Amino acid sequence: MDAFIQSLQYESDTIKALAVTAGGLVGVFVTLGVFFLVIQVSNKLSKKS
Amino acid sequence: MQDIFIGFTSVFGSPDWWQPLLMYLVGGVLIWLAINKEYEPMLLLPIGFGAILVNLPLSIAGTPPAGSGYEAGFLQILYEMGIKTELFPLLIFIAVGAMIDFGPLFKNPFMIFFGAAAQFGIFATMIVATLLGFSLKEAASIGIIGAADGPTSIFVANIFAPELLGPISVAAYSYMSLVPLIQPPVIRALTTRKERRIHMVYHESSAPKWLKVIFPIAVTMIAGFVAPISVPLIGSLMFGNLIRESGVLERLSQAAQNELANLVTLLLGITIGCSMVAANFLTWKTLMIMGMGLVAFVFDTAGGILFAKLVNLFLPKERKVNPMIGACGISAFPMSGRIVQKMANDEEKGNIILMHAIGSNVSGQLGSVIAGGMVLALVPLFAK
């Protein structure tokens, strides 16, 4: 991973922006996906109790 | 005798005499938009007045010219204490957190993904900005206008490109107020009439109180582990929400929603105006930033709608989502949700999708903060 990041440091800003875009969008979806699971599990637990 | 007229001579004796005059005009236009058009008046009016103040001769209200013998003006002191330290945007977030009800999201948790998809504009605009010659850090600060969330834009711009803070803040708040004009044409262009008439079933049920209390804590901790640099943003937002949902801090919740929000907004606007010194503001970069701010909002809206259409490909006919809901994933809360409800009602009287739209809209608030955190975490890795 470090080697990949280091190799990108010599690329143009647009290539770096593409890398930030890929990482950023995945990060946002995964983080909100975890929030989704928290809500789903909580809703299931509250229905059971 | 010359000292008496120093205010005039310092401006009209300069070859750039037109710059402060143009800034008075810019400030006047912002005040006019705030008063006559009611576009984000709480921010555009103080920003406009600040822009006038800071461009008056010798800038005694802001940063005095070097060697003038004057101390830093009150706007400069507010800037150093409130913006450079990132205190003002974070205090605003406590107030915003106290205003948000995540109830509609708890009833339709899937709406949270529209809050993620509608952050597409941030990243698309960042790529466009690099193509136009901006550095990665400048491009990231410009892209974050697409968060449709003033405090996040200010927070990120202040870290990556403080010299662009003025135009970025003006663009962010201007386009947030223009959401009713920006979103409907994009929605109409990307959806069919049939899609806009899709009904969505809403199940009336209340989320348990313990979920409302645990949610802000869990969100803060998860965000803290995924993107530690986002903790100040998400932490202050969720702290405000915890105060609201705890049920035992009603006075503090009301204070955060009213007194704190009003006081910090008042100081934030005029302090941002202080960053609009003519020499820094009157550049091609400002015009490009204003243009890219619009691009960011359009791409945000498009990202949310196209994601909704993608989801519909996999859903059975009776459970399809109205793709307009995707547009609400933009964080302009609650304006975006209301616009989409109005459009749904205009297409077919009695089509109520408001609660889904608001669920998507509050998700956008979460999504924009997380996206801001991602940008803050990722850009320094590549921009060394």
Tab-separated table of N, CA and C in Angstrom, chain A residues 5 8-9 13-14 16-21 23-25 27-29 31-36 38-40 42-43 45-46, chain B residues 106 109-110 112-113 116-117 123 126-127 130-131 135-136 208 210-211 215 219 222 226 307 367 370-371 374 378 381-382 384:
chain	number	residue	atom	x	y	z
A	5	ILE	N	1.129	4.250	-2.783
A	5	ILE	CA	0.972	5.686	-2.474
A	5	ILE	C	2.215	6.455	-2.918
A	8	LEU	N	2.367	7.041	-6.608
A	8	LEU	CA	1.430	8.080	-7.079
A	8	LEU	C	1.956	9.496	-6.811
A	9	GLN	N	2.870	9.607	-5.877
A	9	GLN	CA	3.371	10.948	-5.544
A	9	GLN	C	4.104	11.598	-6.707
A	13	ASP	N	-1.307	15.911	-10.665
A	13	ASP	CA	-2.335	16.164	-9.651
A	13	ASP	C	-3.676	15.527	-10.031
A	14	THR	N	-3.943	15.437	-11.326
A	14	THR	CA	-5.216	14.833	-11.748
A	14	THR	C	-5.253	13.343	-11.408
A	16	LYS	N	-3.572	11.976	-9.021
A	16	LYS	CA	-3.715	11.929	-7.551
A	16	LYS	C	-5.164	12.177	-7.141
A	17	ALA	N	-5.815	13.121	-7.846
A	17	ALA	CA	-7.223	13.424	-7.532
A	17	ALA	C	-8.104	12.207	-7.816
A	18	LEU	N	-7.765	11.466	-8.885
A	18	LEU	CA	-8.527	10.238	-9.186
A	18	LEU	C	-8.357	9.217	-8.061
A	19	ALA	N	-7.136	9.128	-7.547
A	19	ALA	CA	-6.885	8.188	-6.444
A	19	ALA	C	-7.652	8.613	-5.193
A	20	VAL	N	-7.659	9.923	-4.902
A	20	VAL	CA	-8.411	10.426	-3.737
A	20	VAL	C	-9.908	10.150	-3.945
A	21	THR	N	-10.368	10.319	-5.201
A	21	THR	CA	-11.782	10.067	-5.505
A	21	THR	C	-12.157	8.617	-5.223
A	23	GLY	N	-10.561	6.370	-3.351
A	23	GLY	CA	-10.462	6.087	-1.916
A	23	GLY	C	-11.558	6.780	-1.123
A	24	GLY	N	-11.845	8.019	-1.490
A	24	GLY	CA	-12.835	8.807	-0.755
A	24	GLY	C	-14.239	8.232	-0.900
A	25	LEU	N	-14.618	7.898	-2.139
A	25	LEU	CA	-15.976	7.364	-2.349
A	25	LEU	C	-16.146	6.010	-1.650
A	27	GLY	N	-14.485	5.022	0.939
A	27	GLY	CA	-14.500	5.322	2.374
A	27	GLY	C	-15.856	5.826	2.844
A	28	VAL	N	-16.456	6.713	2.066
A	28	VAL	CA	-17.766	7.270	2.456
A	28	VAL	C	-18.830	6.163	2.451
A	29	PHE	N	-18.833	5.351	1.368
A	29	PHE	CA	-19.843	4.282	1.295
A	29	PHE	C	-19.658	3.258	2.422
A	31	THR	N	-18.152	3.678	5.378
A	31	THR	CA	-18.468	4.255	6.698
A	31	THR	C	-19.976	4.380	6.891
A	32	LEU	N	-20.657	4.908	5.869
A	32	LEU	CA	-22.115	5.035	6.007
A	32	LEU	C	-22.765	3.653	6.012
A	33	GLY	N	-22.124	2.688	5.331
A	33	GLY	CA	-22.629	1.309	5.367
A	33	GLY	C	-22.579	0.751	6.778
A	34	VAL	N	-21.533	1.078	7.504
A	34	VAL	CA	-21.443	0.609	8.903
A	34	VAL	C	-22.538	1.289	9.742
A	35	PHE	N	-22.777	2.583	9.490
A	35	PHE	CA	-23.871	3.275	10.203
A	35	PHE	C	-25.206	2.572	9.899
A	36	PHE	N	-25.365	2.179	8.634
A	36	PHE	CA	-26.588	1.483	8.206
A	36	PHE	C	-26.764	0.199	9.023
A	38	VAL	N	-25.508	-0.471	11.951
A	38	VAL	CA	-25.811	-0.105	13.348
A	38	VAL	C	-27.309	0.151	13.507
A	39	ILE	N	-27.882	0.914	12.565
A	39	ILE	CA	-29.323	1.238	12.650
A	39	ILE	C	-30.159	-0.030	12.459
A	40	GLN	N	-29.781	-0.838	11.466
A	40	GLN	CA	-30.549	-2.060	11.191
A	40	GLN	C	-30.552	-2.982	12.406
A	42	SER	N	-29.957	-2.230	15.503
A	42	SER	CA	-30.700	-1.598	16.607
A	42	SER	C	-32.208	-1.729	16.402
A	43	ASN	N	-32.658	-1.520	15.160
A	43	ASN	CA	-34.093	-1.653	14.876
A	43	ASN	C	-34.575	-3.079	15.124
A	45	LEU	N	-33.193	-5.284	17.172
A	45	LEU	CA	-33.167	-5.537	18.624
A	45	LEU	C	-34.372	-4.908	19.308
A	46	SER	N	-34.725	-3.705	18.883
A	46	SER	CA	-35.848	-3.022	19.550
A	46	SER	C	-37.172	-3.708	19.224
B	106	PHE	N	-33.767	6.657	10.740
B	106	PHE	CA	-33.897	5.389	11.467
B	106	PHE	C	-35.057	4.561	10.909
B	109	PRO	N	-33.489	3.214	6.950
B	109	PRO	CA	-32.021	3.279	7.024
B	109	PRO	C	-31.330	3.235	5.663
B	110	PHE	N	-31.998	2.632	4.670
B	110	PHE	CA	-31.329	2.527	3.362
B	110	PHE	C	-31.051	3.898	2.751
B	112	ILE	N	-29.512	6.142	3.838
B	112	ILE	CA	-28.160	6.603	4.179
B	112	ILE	C	-27.215	6.520	2.977
B	113	PHE	N	-27.483	5.561	2.076
B	113	PHE	CA	-26.573	5.397	0.930
B	113	PHE	C	-26.720	6.539	-0.091
B	116	ALA	N	-24.327	9.073	0.723
B	116	ALA	CA	-22.965	8.776	0.255
B	116	ALA	C	-22.838	9.103	-1.232
B	117	ALA	N	-23.844	8.666	-2.014
B	117	ALA	CA	-23.758	8.841	-3.477
B	117	ALA	C	-23.724	10.316	-3.873
B	123	PHE	N	-15.807	14.996	-5.358
B	123	PHE	CA	-14.644	14.354	-5.969
B	123	PHE	C	-14.548	14.688	-7.459
B	126	MET	N	-13.149	18.081	-7.764
B	126	MET	CA	-11.720	18.085	-7.438
B	126	MET	C	-10.901	17.695	-8.668
B	127	ILE	N	-11.375	16.699	-9.402
B	127	ILE	CA	-10.670	16.274	-10.625
B	127	ILE	C	-10.692	17.410	-11.654
B	130	THR	N	-8.190	20.124	-10.789
B	130	THR	CA	-6.780	19.814	-11.118
B	130	THR	C	-6.542	19.979	-12.612
B	131	LEU	N	-7.551	19.633	-13.413
B	131	LEU	CA	-7.412	19.804	-14.868
B	131	LEU	C	-7.290	21.284	-15.237
B	135	SER	N	-3.628	23.184	-7.672
B	135	SER	CA	-2.878	22.121	-7.002
B	135	SER	C	-3.871	21.170	-6.341
B	136	LEU	N	-3.385	19.996	-5.923
B	136	LEU	CA	-4.295	18.996	-5.336
B	136	LEU	C	-5.001	19.543	-4.090
B	208	PRO	N	-36.603	3.671	18.887
B	208	PRO	CA	-36.449	3.671	20.356
B	208	PRO	C	-35.484	4.758	20.811
B	210	TRP	N	-33.223	4.712	23.048
B	210	TRP	CA	-31.818	4.312	23.246
B	210	TRP	C	-31.041	4.347	21.931
B	211	LEU	N	-31.732	4.087	20.808
B	211	LEU	CA	-31.040	4.154	19.514
B	211	LEU	C	-30.639	5.598	19.212
B	215	PHE	N	-26.754	6.316	18.771
B	215	PHE	CA	-26.328	6.622	17.398
B	215	PHE	C	-25.224	7.684	17.322
B	219	VAL	N	-21.583	6.726	15.897
B	219	VAL	CA	-21.107	7.391	14.671
B	219	VAL	C	-19.751	8.061	14.928
B	222	ILE	N	-17.047	5.290	15.260
B	222	ILE	CA	-16.731	4.632	13.982
B	222	ILE	C	-15.940	5.593	13.092
B	226	VAL	N	-12.201	5.166	11.471
B	226	VAL	CA	-12.020	5.125	10.004
B	226	VAL	C	-11.193	6.326	9.535
B	307	PHE	N	-27.487	7.067	-8.706
B	307	PHE	CA	-27.365	5.950	-7.773
B	307	PHE	C	-28.754	5.356	-7.486
B	367	GLY	N	-22.951	12.225	5.343
B	367	GLY	CA	-22.074	11.915	4.207
B	367	GLY	C	-21.083	13.031	3.925
B	370	ILE	N	-18.321	13.003	6.552
B	370	ILE	CA	-17.410	11.862	6.344
B	370	ILE	C	-16.552	12.110	5.101
B	371	ALA	N	-17.172	12.631	4.037
B	371	ALA	CA	-16.407	12.927	2.819
B	371	ALA	C	-15.321	13.964	3.112
B	374	MET	N	-12.584	12.179	4.749
B	374	MET	CA	-11.821	11.354	3.790
B	374	MET	C	-10.838	12.226	3.005
B	378	LEU	N	-6.924	11.699	2.992
B	378	LEU	CA	-6.263	11.146	1.799
B	378	LEU	C	-5.352	12.135	1.076
B	381	LEU	N	-1.664	12.391	1.909
B	381	LEU	CA	-0.870	11.209	1.542
B	381	LEU	C	-0.215	11.386	0.175
B	382	PHE	N	-0.964	12.033	-0.735
B	382	PHE	CA	-0.483	12.153	-2.123
B	382	PHE	C	0.177	13.506	-2.400
B	384	LYS	N	2.396	15.186	-0.821
B	384	LYS	CA	3.696	15.474	-0.184
B	384	LYS	C	4.676	16.056	-1.197
